[in-house]
Every structure is written in structure tokens, then in C-alpha cells.
Coordinates of C-alpha atoms in Angstrom, one line a residue:
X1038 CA 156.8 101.8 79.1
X1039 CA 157.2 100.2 82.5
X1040 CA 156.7 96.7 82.9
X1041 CA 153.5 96.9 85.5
X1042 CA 150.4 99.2 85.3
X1043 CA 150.6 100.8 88.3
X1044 CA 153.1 101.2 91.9
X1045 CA 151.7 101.5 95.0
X1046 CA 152.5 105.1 95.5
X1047 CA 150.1 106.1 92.4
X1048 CA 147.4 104.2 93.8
X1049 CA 147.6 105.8 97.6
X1050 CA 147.6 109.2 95.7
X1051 CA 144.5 107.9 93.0
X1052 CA 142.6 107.0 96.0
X1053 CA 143.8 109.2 98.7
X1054 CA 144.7 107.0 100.9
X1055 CA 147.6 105.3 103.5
X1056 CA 149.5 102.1 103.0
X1057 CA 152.9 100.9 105.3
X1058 CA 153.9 99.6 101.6
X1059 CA 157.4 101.2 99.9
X1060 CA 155.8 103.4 97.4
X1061 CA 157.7 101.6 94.6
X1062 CA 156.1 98.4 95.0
X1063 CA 154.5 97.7 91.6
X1064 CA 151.0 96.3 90.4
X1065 CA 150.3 94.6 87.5
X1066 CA 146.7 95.2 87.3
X1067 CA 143.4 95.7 89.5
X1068 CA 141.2 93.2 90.4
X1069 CA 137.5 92.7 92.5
X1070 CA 137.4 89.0 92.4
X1071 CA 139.5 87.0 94.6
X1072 CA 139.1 84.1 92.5
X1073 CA 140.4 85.1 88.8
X1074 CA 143.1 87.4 90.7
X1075 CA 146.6 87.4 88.8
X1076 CA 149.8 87.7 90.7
X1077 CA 150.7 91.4 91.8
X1078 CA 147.7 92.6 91.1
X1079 CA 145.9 95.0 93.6
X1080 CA 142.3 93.7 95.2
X1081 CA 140.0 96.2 95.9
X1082 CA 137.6 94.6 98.7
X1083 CA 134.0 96.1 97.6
X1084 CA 131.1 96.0 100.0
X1085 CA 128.2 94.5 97.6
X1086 CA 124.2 94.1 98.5
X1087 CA 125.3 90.4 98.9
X1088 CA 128.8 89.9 100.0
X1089 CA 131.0 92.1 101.4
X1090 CA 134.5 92.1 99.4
X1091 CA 136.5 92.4 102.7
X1092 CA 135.8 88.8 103.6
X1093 CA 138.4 87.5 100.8
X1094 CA 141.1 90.0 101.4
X1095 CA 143.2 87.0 103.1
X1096 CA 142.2 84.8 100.4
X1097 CA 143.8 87.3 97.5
X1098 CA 146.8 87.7 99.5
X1099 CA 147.6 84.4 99.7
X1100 CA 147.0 84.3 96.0
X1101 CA 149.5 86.5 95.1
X1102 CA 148.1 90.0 95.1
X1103 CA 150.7 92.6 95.6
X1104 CA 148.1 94.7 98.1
X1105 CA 144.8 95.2 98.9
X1106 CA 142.6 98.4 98.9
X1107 CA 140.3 98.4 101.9
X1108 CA 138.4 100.7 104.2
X1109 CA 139.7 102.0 107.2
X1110 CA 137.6 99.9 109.7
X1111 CA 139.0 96.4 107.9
X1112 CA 140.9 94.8 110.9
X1113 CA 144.1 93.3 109.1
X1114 CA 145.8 90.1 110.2
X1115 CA 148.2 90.8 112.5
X1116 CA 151.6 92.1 111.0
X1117 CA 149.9 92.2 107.5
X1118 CA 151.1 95.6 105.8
X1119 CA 150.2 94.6 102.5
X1120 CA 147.4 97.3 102.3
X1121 CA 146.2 100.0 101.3
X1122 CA 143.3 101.9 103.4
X1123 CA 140.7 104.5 101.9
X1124 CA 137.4 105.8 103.4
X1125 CA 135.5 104.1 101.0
X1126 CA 136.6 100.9 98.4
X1127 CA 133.8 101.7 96.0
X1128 CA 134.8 105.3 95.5
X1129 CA 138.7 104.2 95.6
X1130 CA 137.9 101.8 92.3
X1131 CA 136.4 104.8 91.0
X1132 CA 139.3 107.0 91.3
X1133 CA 141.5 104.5 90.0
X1134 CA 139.4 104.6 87.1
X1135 CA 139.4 108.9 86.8
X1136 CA 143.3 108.6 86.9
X1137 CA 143.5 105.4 84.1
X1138 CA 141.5 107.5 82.0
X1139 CA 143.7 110.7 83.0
X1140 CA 147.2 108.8 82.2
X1141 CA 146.1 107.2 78.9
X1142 CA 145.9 111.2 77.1
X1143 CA 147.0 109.9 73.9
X1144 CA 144.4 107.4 73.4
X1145 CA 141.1 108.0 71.3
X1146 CA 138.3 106.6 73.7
X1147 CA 135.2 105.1 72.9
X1148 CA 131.7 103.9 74.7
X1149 CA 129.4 101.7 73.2
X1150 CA 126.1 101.7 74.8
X1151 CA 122.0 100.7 73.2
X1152 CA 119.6 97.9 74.0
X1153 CA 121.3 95.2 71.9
X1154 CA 124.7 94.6 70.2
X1155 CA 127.4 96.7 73.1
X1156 CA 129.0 93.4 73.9
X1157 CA 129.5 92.4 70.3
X1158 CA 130.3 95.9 68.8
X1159 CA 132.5 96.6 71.3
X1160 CA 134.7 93.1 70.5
X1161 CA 134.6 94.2 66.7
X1162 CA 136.0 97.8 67.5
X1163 CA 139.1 95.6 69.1
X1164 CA 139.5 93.6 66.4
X1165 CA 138.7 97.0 63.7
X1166 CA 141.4 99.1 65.6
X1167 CA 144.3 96.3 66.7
X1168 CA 146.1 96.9 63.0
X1169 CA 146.3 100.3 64.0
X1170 CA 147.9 100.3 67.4
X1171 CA 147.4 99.2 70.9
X1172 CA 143.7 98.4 71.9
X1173 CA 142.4 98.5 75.7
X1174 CA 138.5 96.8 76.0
X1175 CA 136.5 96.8 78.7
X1176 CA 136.4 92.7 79.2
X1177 CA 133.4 90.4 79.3
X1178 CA 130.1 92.5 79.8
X1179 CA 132.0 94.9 82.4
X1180 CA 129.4 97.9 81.6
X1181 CA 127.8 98.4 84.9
X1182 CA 129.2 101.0 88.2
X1183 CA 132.3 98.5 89.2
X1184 CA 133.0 97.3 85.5
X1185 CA 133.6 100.4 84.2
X1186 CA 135.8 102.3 86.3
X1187 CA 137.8 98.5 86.7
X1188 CA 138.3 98.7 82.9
X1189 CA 139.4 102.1 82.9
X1190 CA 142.0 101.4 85.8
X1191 CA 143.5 98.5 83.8
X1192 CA 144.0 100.9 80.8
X1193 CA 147.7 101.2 79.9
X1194 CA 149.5 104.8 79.0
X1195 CA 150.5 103.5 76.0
X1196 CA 146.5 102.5 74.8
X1197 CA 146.4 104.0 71.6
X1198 CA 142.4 103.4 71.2
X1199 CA 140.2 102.6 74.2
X1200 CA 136.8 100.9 73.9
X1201 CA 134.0 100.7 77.0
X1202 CA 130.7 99.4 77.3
X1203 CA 128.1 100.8 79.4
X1204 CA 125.1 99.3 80.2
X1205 CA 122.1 100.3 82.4
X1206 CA 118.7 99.3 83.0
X1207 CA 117.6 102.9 85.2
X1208 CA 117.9 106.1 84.4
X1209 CA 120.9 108.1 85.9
X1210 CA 122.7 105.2 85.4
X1211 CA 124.8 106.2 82.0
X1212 CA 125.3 109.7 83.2
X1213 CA 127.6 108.2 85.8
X1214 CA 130.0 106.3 83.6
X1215 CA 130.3 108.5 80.6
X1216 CA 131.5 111.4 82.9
X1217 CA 134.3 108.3 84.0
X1218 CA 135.0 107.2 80.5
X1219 CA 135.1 110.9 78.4
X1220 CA 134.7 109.2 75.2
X1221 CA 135.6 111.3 72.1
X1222 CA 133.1 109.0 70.4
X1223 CA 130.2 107.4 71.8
X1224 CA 128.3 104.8 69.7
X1225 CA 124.7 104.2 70.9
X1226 CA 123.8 100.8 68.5
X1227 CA 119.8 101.1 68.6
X1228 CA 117.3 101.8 71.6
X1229 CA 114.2 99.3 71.8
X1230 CA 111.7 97.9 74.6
X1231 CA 114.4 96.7 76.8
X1232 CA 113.9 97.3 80.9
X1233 CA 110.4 98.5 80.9
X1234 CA 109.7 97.4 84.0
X1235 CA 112.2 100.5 84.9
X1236 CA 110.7 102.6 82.5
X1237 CA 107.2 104.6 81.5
X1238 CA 107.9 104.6 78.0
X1239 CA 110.4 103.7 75.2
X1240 CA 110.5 107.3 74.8
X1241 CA 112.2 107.4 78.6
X1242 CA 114.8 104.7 77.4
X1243 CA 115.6 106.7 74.4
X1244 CA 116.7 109.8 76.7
X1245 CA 118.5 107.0 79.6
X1246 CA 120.4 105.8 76.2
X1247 CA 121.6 109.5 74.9
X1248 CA 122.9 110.0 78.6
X1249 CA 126.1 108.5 77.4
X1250 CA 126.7 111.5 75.2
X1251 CA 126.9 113.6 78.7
X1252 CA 130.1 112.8 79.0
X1253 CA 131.3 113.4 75.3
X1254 CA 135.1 115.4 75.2
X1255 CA 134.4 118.9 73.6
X1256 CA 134.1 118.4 69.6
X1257 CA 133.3 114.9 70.6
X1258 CA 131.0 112.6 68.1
X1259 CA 127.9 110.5 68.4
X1260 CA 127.5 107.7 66.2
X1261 CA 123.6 107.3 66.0
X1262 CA 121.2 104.3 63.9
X1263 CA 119.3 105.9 61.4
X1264 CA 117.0 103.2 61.3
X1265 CA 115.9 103.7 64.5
X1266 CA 112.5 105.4 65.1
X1267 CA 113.9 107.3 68.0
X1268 CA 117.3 108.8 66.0
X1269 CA 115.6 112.4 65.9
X1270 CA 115.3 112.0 69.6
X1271 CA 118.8 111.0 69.7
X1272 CA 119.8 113.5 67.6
X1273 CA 118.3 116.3 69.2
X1274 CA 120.4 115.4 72.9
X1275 CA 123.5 115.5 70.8
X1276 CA 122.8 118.6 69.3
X1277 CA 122.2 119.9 72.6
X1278 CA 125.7 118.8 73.9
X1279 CA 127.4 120.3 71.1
X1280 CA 128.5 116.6 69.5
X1281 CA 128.6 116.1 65.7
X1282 CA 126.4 113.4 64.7
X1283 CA 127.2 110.4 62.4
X1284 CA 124.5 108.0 61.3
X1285 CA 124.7 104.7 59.9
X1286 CA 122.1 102.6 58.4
X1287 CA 121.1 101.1 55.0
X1288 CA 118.8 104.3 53.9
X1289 CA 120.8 106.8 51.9
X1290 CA 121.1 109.5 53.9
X1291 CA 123.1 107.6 56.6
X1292 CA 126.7 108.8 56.8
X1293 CA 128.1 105.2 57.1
X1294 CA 125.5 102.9 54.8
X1295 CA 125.3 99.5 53.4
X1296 CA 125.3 99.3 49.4
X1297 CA 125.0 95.8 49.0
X1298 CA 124.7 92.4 51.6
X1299 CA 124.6 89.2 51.1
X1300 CA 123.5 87.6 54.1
X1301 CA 124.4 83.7 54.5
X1302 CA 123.9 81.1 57.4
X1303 CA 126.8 81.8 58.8
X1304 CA 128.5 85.1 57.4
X1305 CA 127.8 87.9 55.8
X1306 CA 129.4 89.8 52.3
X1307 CA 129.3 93.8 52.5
X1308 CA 130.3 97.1 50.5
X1309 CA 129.3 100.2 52.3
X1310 CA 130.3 103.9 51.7
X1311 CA 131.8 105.1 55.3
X1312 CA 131.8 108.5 56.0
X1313 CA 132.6 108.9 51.6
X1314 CA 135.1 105.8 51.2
X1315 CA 134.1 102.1 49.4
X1316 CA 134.8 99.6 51.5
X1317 CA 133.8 95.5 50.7
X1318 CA 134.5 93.2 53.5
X1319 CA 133.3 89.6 55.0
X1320 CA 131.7 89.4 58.5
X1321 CA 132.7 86.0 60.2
X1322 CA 128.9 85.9 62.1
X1323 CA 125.6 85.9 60.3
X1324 CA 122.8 88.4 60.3
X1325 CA 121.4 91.4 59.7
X1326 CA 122.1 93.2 62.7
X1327 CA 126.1 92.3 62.5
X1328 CA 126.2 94.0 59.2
X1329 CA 124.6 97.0 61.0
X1330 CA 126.7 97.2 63.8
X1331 CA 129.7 97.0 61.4
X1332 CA 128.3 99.9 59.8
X1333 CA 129.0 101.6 63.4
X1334 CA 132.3 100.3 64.4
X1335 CA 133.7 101.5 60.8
X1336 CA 132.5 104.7 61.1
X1337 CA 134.4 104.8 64.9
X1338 CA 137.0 103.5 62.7
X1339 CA 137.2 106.4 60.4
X1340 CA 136.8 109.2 62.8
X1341 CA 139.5 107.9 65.3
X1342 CA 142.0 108.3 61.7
X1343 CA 142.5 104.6 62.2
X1344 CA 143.4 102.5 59.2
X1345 CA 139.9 101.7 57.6
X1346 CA 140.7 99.4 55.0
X1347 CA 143.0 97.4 58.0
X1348 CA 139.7 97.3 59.8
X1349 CA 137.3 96.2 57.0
X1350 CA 139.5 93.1 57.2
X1351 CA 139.9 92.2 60.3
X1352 CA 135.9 92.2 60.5
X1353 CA 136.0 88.1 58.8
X1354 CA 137.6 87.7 63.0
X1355 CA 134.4 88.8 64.1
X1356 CA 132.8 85.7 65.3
X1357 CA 129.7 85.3 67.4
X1358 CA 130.4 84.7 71.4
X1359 CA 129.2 81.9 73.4
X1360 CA 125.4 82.4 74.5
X1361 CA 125.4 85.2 72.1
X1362 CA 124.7 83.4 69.1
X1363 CA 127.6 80.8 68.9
X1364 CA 126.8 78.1 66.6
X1365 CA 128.2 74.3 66.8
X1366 CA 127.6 71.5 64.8
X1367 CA 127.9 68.4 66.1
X1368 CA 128.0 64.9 64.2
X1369 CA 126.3 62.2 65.4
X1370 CA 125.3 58.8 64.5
X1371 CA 123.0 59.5 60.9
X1372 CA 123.5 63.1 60.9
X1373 CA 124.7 66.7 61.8
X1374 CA 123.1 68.9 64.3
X1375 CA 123.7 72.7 64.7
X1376 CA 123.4 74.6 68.3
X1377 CA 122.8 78.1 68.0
X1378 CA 123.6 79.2 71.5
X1379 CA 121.7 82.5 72.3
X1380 CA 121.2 81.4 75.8
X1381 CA 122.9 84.9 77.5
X1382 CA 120.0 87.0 77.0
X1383 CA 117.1 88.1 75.2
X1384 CA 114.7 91.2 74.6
X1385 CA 112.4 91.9 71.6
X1386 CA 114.9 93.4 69.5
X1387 CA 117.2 90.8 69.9
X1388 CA 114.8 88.2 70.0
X1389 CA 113.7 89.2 66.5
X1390 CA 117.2 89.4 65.0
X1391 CA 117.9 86.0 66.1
X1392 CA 114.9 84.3 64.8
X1393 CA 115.4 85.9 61.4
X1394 CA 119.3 84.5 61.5
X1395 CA 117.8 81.0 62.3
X1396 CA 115.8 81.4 59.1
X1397 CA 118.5 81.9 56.9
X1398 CA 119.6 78.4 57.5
X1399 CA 119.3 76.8 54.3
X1400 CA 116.9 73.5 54.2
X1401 CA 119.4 71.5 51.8
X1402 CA 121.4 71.7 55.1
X1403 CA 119.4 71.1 57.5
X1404 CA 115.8 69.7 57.2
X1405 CA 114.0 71.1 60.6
X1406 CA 114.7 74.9 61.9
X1407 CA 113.9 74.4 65.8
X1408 CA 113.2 77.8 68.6
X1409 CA 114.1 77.0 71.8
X1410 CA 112.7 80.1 73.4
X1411 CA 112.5 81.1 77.6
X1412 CA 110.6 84.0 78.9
X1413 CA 112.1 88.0 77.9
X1414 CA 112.1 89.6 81.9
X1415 CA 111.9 93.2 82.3
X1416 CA 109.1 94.0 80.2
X1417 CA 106.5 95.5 82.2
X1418 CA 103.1 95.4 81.4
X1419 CA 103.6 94.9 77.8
X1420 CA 105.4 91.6 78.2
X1421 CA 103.2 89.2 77.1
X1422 CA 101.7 91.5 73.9
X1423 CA 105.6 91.5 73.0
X1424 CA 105.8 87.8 73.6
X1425 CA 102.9 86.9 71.6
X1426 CA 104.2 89.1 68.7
X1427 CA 107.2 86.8 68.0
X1428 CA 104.4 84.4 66.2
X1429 CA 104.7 87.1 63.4
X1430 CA 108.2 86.7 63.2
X1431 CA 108.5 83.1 64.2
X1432 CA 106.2 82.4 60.7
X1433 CA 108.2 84.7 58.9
X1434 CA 111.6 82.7 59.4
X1435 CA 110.0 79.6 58.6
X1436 CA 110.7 78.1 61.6
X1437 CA 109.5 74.4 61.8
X1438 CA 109.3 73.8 65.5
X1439 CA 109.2 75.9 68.7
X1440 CA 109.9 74.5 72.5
X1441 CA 109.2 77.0 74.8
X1442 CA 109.4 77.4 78.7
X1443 CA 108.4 80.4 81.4
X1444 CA 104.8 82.0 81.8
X1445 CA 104.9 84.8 79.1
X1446 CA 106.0 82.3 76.6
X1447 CA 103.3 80.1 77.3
X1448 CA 101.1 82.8 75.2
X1449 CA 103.5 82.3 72.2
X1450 CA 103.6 79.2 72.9
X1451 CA 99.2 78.7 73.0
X1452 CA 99.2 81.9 70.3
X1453 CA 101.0 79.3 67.7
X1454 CA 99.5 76.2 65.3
X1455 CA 99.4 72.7 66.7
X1456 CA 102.1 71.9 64.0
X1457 CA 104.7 74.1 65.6
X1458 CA 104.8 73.3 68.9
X1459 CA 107.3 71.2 70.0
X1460 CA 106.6 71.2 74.1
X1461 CA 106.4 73.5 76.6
X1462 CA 107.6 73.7 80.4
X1463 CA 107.4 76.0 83.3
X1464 CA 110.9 75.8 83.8
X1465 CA 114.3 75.6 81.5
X1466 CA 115.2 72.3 83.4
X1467 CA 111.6 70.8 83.2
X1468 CA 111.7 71.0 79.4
X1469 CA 115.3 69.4 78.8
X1470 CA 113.7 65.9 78.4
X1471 CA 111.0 66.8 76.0
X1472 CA 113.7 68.8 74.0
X1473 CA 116.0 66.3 73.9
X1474 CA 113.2 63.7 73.2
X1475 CA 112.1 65.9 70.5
X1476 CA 115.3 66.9 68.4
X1477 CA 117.9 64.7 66.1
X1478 CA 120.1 64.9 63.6
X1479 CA 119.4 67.5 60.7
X1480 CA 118.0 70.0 62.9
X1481 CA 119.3 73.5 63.9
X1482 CA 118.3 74.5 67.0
X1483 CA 118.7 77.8 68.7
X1484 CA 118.3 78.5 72.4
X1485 CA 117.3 82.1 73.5
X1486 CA 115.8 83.9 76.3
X1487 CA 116.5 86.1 79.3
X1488 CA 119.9 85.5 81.8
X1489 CA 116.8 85.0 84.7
X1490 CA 115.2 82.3 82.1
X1491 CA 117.7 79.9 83.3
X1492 CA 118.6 79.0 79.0
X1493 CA 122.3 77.7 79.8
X1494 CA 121.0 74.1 81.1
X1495 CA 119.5 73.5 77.3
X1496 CA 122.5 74.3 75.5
X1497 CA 124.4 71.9 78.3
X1498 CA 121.7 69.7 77.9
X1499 CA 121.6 69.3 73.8
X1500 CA 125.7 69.1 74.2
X1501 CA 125.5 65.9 76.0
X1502 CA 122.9 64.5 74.1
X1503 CA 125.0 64.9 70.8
X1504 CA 127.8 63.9 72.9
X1505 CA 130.3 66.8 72.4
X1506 CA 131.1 68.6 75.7
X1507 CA 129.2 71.8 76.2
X1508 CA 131.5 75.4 76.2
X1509 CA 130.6 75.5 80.2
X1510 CA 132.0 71.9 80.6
X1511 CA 135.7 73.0 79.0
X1512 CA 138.4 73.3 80.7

């Protein structure tokens, strides 16, 4: 395989456009930030609702970049003729994206999409599928209208499995991307009330979700939840599109199903049947809804005839992300104290699965289970009933202590006994001082809530109390 991704010449004939550039000039990737830019690779200047991408052409240059794709109206420095010009950069990034996926033929492709768990499942398919050959994954959370087609564009020929996230809070949204990734298997990990603000039901995110089967190759397959309560909805747009459905779940009748878990504080111990074959294994992340989404990613596993037993192992790799349920201890002067860092997002579902995981901490290990919790946005006009319902769950995990910030959670926060509340604050910053005031060695504390909840400060905050230097702090 050649050394870089792309040459200049492919891209002027991806994008249809012009460039002064020899046509064998190569490219080792494609990039949209000026800032994280690599040497040689091309930077496509994107006109955003904020910032218009052509404003850092000079800057990537400088950095390294082997050209830049711009639109036609971009007035170059003079004698510059390290371009590329197309009518439009947005649709150039797409088309870079259609031929990626084009040139990568051999490669089984899969999308990961569902109201909680893509960013994690999709992580655990690259670890699952790497003994088997050469892996491509979308990186970070690049799910959305520029992420996808930039993660197909930096997909090599040689990809022997590709994985891609899509996310989406409208409808319309999916249908897009799916028809730019073609998966031959599209996993959709659950569908709850996520984005009702966008939404008139969680019936109408059911049918947004099960747009990502739109896309499906013919004979392609749709890995469903069984557990679900909207899987016959799901099922029924599948049929539709021709697609074979595989469910996974613990019930019985789920092709890929749990047989026995062990859930721990920290990991988790499975044997599941998948698809007809025994597998036990050891997840490196605790909770119920990892051993799920393993279900899922083993059942990908299977159909894209990748080594299953290979993949069962790799699984102990699969380690919660930072801000998506990371856990630290940190010693300190008479005692440990555990940060659970769920501070990247939050909606019901995961809300709930991340309460229940704080419950499983075990008391001989740490004497005080503490909820830092921030507002869940998007929620329409059920947001505070669904904020006031985490009291249910909150007393069924035990937990001793709850600090709480933003105005829906002030109704969990009023809705629980005197003996639980720690403090509460408008803002994330507001309560750092009555947090830090209020926790010490032998607690576990886990911080969770919305991106727009402003959570990161609290995890930075309860870093440099215990003295260890927060994950945003490392260099």
C-alpha cells in the first residue's frame, strides 16, 4: 500500500475541482482544524455558523499542510499555489468521504448509532476486531455532518473493518450519513428520551434512530436491543429495508444473550451465547449497560466472520473514557477518594445507568456513595418529571449524598430527604466550594450531567482538592 492516503490528483477528481499543484503531490490525511493539523495533510477550509474555515488557511499552511481545499472566491496569498479550489468546501469533504468509502471495497463497514453507548461501542468494536485485521474508527465523537464524511476520507484501502458513529438530535439527520457510510451492519444500541425538545414523541426518536438502516448495503444486517420497548418499531423499518435483524439482550429469545454476569465496581465477568457460540469474557468497565453493549459489538463481531473468541478477549481493554465514566482514586492524607468522571454528558437513560454503577461500589471500600448531578438539556416539556424521577433510582443505589446544580435539578434536588442533600447551586462553578467543603477521603463521588451543564469544572475542581492533576490539566 502506498505510504500516504491520498495525492492531490485524487482529491481534484473526489471533489471536482482545480489545483496549480503536480498531481502526484501526496497527502497523508485530511484535516478541518488548523490547530491538531499533522504535516502533509490536506485542510479543508469549512464555512461554519460561527467561524468561517477560510480564515486559517495561512495558518495550516504554515503548519505543514501539503494543500488546502477552498472555494473559488478564497483570495490566496499572492504566489501561493498550494490549493485546491471547489464550488463548495462542505460538499468537497463530503465527496472525499463517498470516494474513502468507494476505495476501501474490501472492508466490512459498520455504524453505530442510539441514544447512549455509540461512543463507547464503537471503541469496543476497535478493540473486538484489531486481532482480526486492520481497523479504521471514526475518532473522538466525530458522528455529526463534518465528522462523518472526515472519518470516512481518512479510511485507508487496506481497512479491513470500518467502524462510524452517527449521531443526531433532528430528524433527517441519520438519513444523511448512512447513505455516506453504506454500512453492511448498523448497530442501533437502545433509543430513549434523549432530544425531546426536537421531538413530539419517543416514538418520533425511535423512527430518526432506524434512519441509519436507510443506508444498509443489500443483504445488510441490523443489530437491534431486545430490551428495548421500541425493538418492534425498530424491527418493522428493518424489515421494510429488506435487512436481517439480530437482537441482543438478556431475555432468551435474543440472538446474542447474556447467560450469566457478575457485575463488580469496576468490571464485569460474562458468558453469552452469540449468534449459537459460548463465549466467557471479562469487561475492563463496570455496569450493566457495558455488558449489553458487548452483547452488540460480539454479535458485529460474528457476522463480519471476524475472530470471535479473539474479540471476547480483547473486551478486559475496554476501559471507560474520560467524562464518560472514568474512575480515579486518589490517596490523600487519611484516606482514598474515587472520581467517577461522567461529566461529558447526560440523559435519563444514561443518567440511570450511571447511578446504578455508583451503587455497586462496595461500602467496605468506600464509606459514603456521593451524586454530583447538573441539569439533563434537551428534554422538552417533560424535563423536570424526568429529573424528579432519578429520586427512584437515586434510593435504589443507595446513594448517601447528592450535590446538585441547574434549575431542573433543583426539583430532584427539593423532591429528595434532608439526609441526602449535600448542596445545591445554580451553576456548576457556584457549587465547587460546597462540594469540595462537603467531600473527603472514603467517598466515591461521581459527576454527571449535560455537556451545556458546565460538569468538567467539578471533576477539575475535586482533582485539585485531592491534589492529583485533573485529565484536562495533562500534558
Amino acid at each position: 500500500m502506498p505510504k500516504f492516503l491520498w495525492t492531490v490528483g485524487e482529491m481534484v477528481k473526489s471533489v471536482h475541482g482545480k489545483s496549480a499543484l503536480p498531481s502526484t503531490t501526496p497527502v497523508s490525511g485530511v484535516s478541518i482544524d488548523s490547530r491538531s493539523l499533522a504535516p502533509d495533510e490536506a485542510f479543508v477550509a469549512l464555512r461554519g455558523l460561527n467561524r468561517d474555515g477560510h480564515l486559517f488557511v495561512e495558518a495550516a499552511l504554515s503548519q505543514g499542510a501539503s494543500c488546502a481545499i477552498v472555494e473559488q472566491d478564497f483570495k490566496a496569498p499572492r504566489g501561493e499555489k498550494r490549493l485546491i479550489r471547489a464550488s463548495d468546501t462542505s460538499q468537497a469533504l463530503n465527496d472525499l468521504g463517498i470516494a474513502g468509502r468507494a476505495r476501501a471495497k474490501d472492508a466490512v463497514v459498520i455504524a453505530v448509532t442510539g441514544s447512549v453507548g455509540k461512543t463507547g461501542t464503537k471503541e469496543a468494536l476497535k478493540l473486538a476486531l484489531t486481532p482480526s485485521g486492520p481497523v479504521h474508527v471514526s475518532l473522538k465523537s466525530h458522528n455529526n455532518h463534518w465528522g462523518v464524511p472526515l472519518s470516512l476520507a481518512n479510511m485507508r484501502q487496506d481497512t479491513s473493518f470500518g467502524v462510524f458513529e452517527a449521531g443526531m438530535n433532528h430528524a433527517g439527520e441519520l438519513s444523511e450519513l448512512t447513505r455516506l457510510i453504506k454500512p453492511h451492519i448498523a448497530i442501533i444500541t437502545t433509543v430513549a428520551p434523549v432530544h425531546l425538545g426536537f421531538f413530539r414523541s419517543i416514538e418520533a426518536i425511535a423512527d430518526a434512530k432506524a434512519e441509519i438502516l436507510e443506508g444498509l448495503v443489500p443483504g445488510g444486517v441490523a443489530i437491534l436491543n431486545r430490551e428495548n420497548p421500541h425493538y418492534d418499531r425498530l424491527r418493522r423499518h428493518a424489515l421494510q429495508r429488506k435487512a436481517r435483524v439480530v437482537s441482543f439482550g438478556e431475555t432468551s429469545s435474543a440472538d446474542a444473550r447474556s447467560l450469566s454476569v457478575e457485575l463488580g465496581p469496576e468490571t464485569s465477568e460474562v458468558k453469552a451465547d452469540i449468534l449459537g457460540e459460548t463465549v466467557t469474557y471479562h469487561i475492563g468497565a463496570p455496569g450493566i449497560h457495558f455488558v449489553q453493549n458487548s452483547l452488540a459489538v460480539l454479535a458485529a463481531v460474528k457476522l463480519a466472520e471476524a475472530d470471535l473468541k479473539a474479540a471476547a478477549r480483547a473486551l478486559s481493554g475496554w476501559h471507560a473514557q474520560t467524562g464518560r465514566g472514568e474512575r480515579v482514586v486518589i490517596g490523600g492524607k487519611g484516606g482514598r477518594v474515587a472520581i467517577i468522571d461522567e461529566s461529558y454528558n447526560a440523559n435519563p437513560a444514561s443518567m440511570r445507568a450511571a447511578l446504578a454503577t455508583l451503587g455497586l461500589t462496595p461500602r467496605d471500600e468506600y464509606k459514603r456513595r456521593v451524586a454530583v448531578l447538573g441539569d439533563m438539556l434537551e428534554l422538552g416539556g417533560l424535563g423536570p418529571k424526568l429529573h424528579r424521577e432519578l429520586a427512584e433510582v437515586i434510593d435504589a443505589a443507595d446513594v448517601d449524598v447528592v450535590y446538585a446544580c441547574g434549575e431542573m435539578m433543583r426539583g430532584l434536588y427539593d423532591a429528595l430527604p434532608a439526609k441526602r442533600r449535600g448542596g445545591y447551586a445554580k451553576t456548576s462553578e457556584q457549587l465547587v466550594p460546597l462540594l469540595t467543603k462537603g467531600v473527603g477521603a472514603g467517598d466515591v463521588v461521581m459527576v454527571k450531567g449535560s455537556f451545556g451543564s458546565r460538569m468538567v469544572p467539578l471533576v477539575e475542581a475535586l482533582h485539585r482538592h485531592f491534589q492529583r492533576p485533573s485529565p484536562a490539566a495533562q500534558v
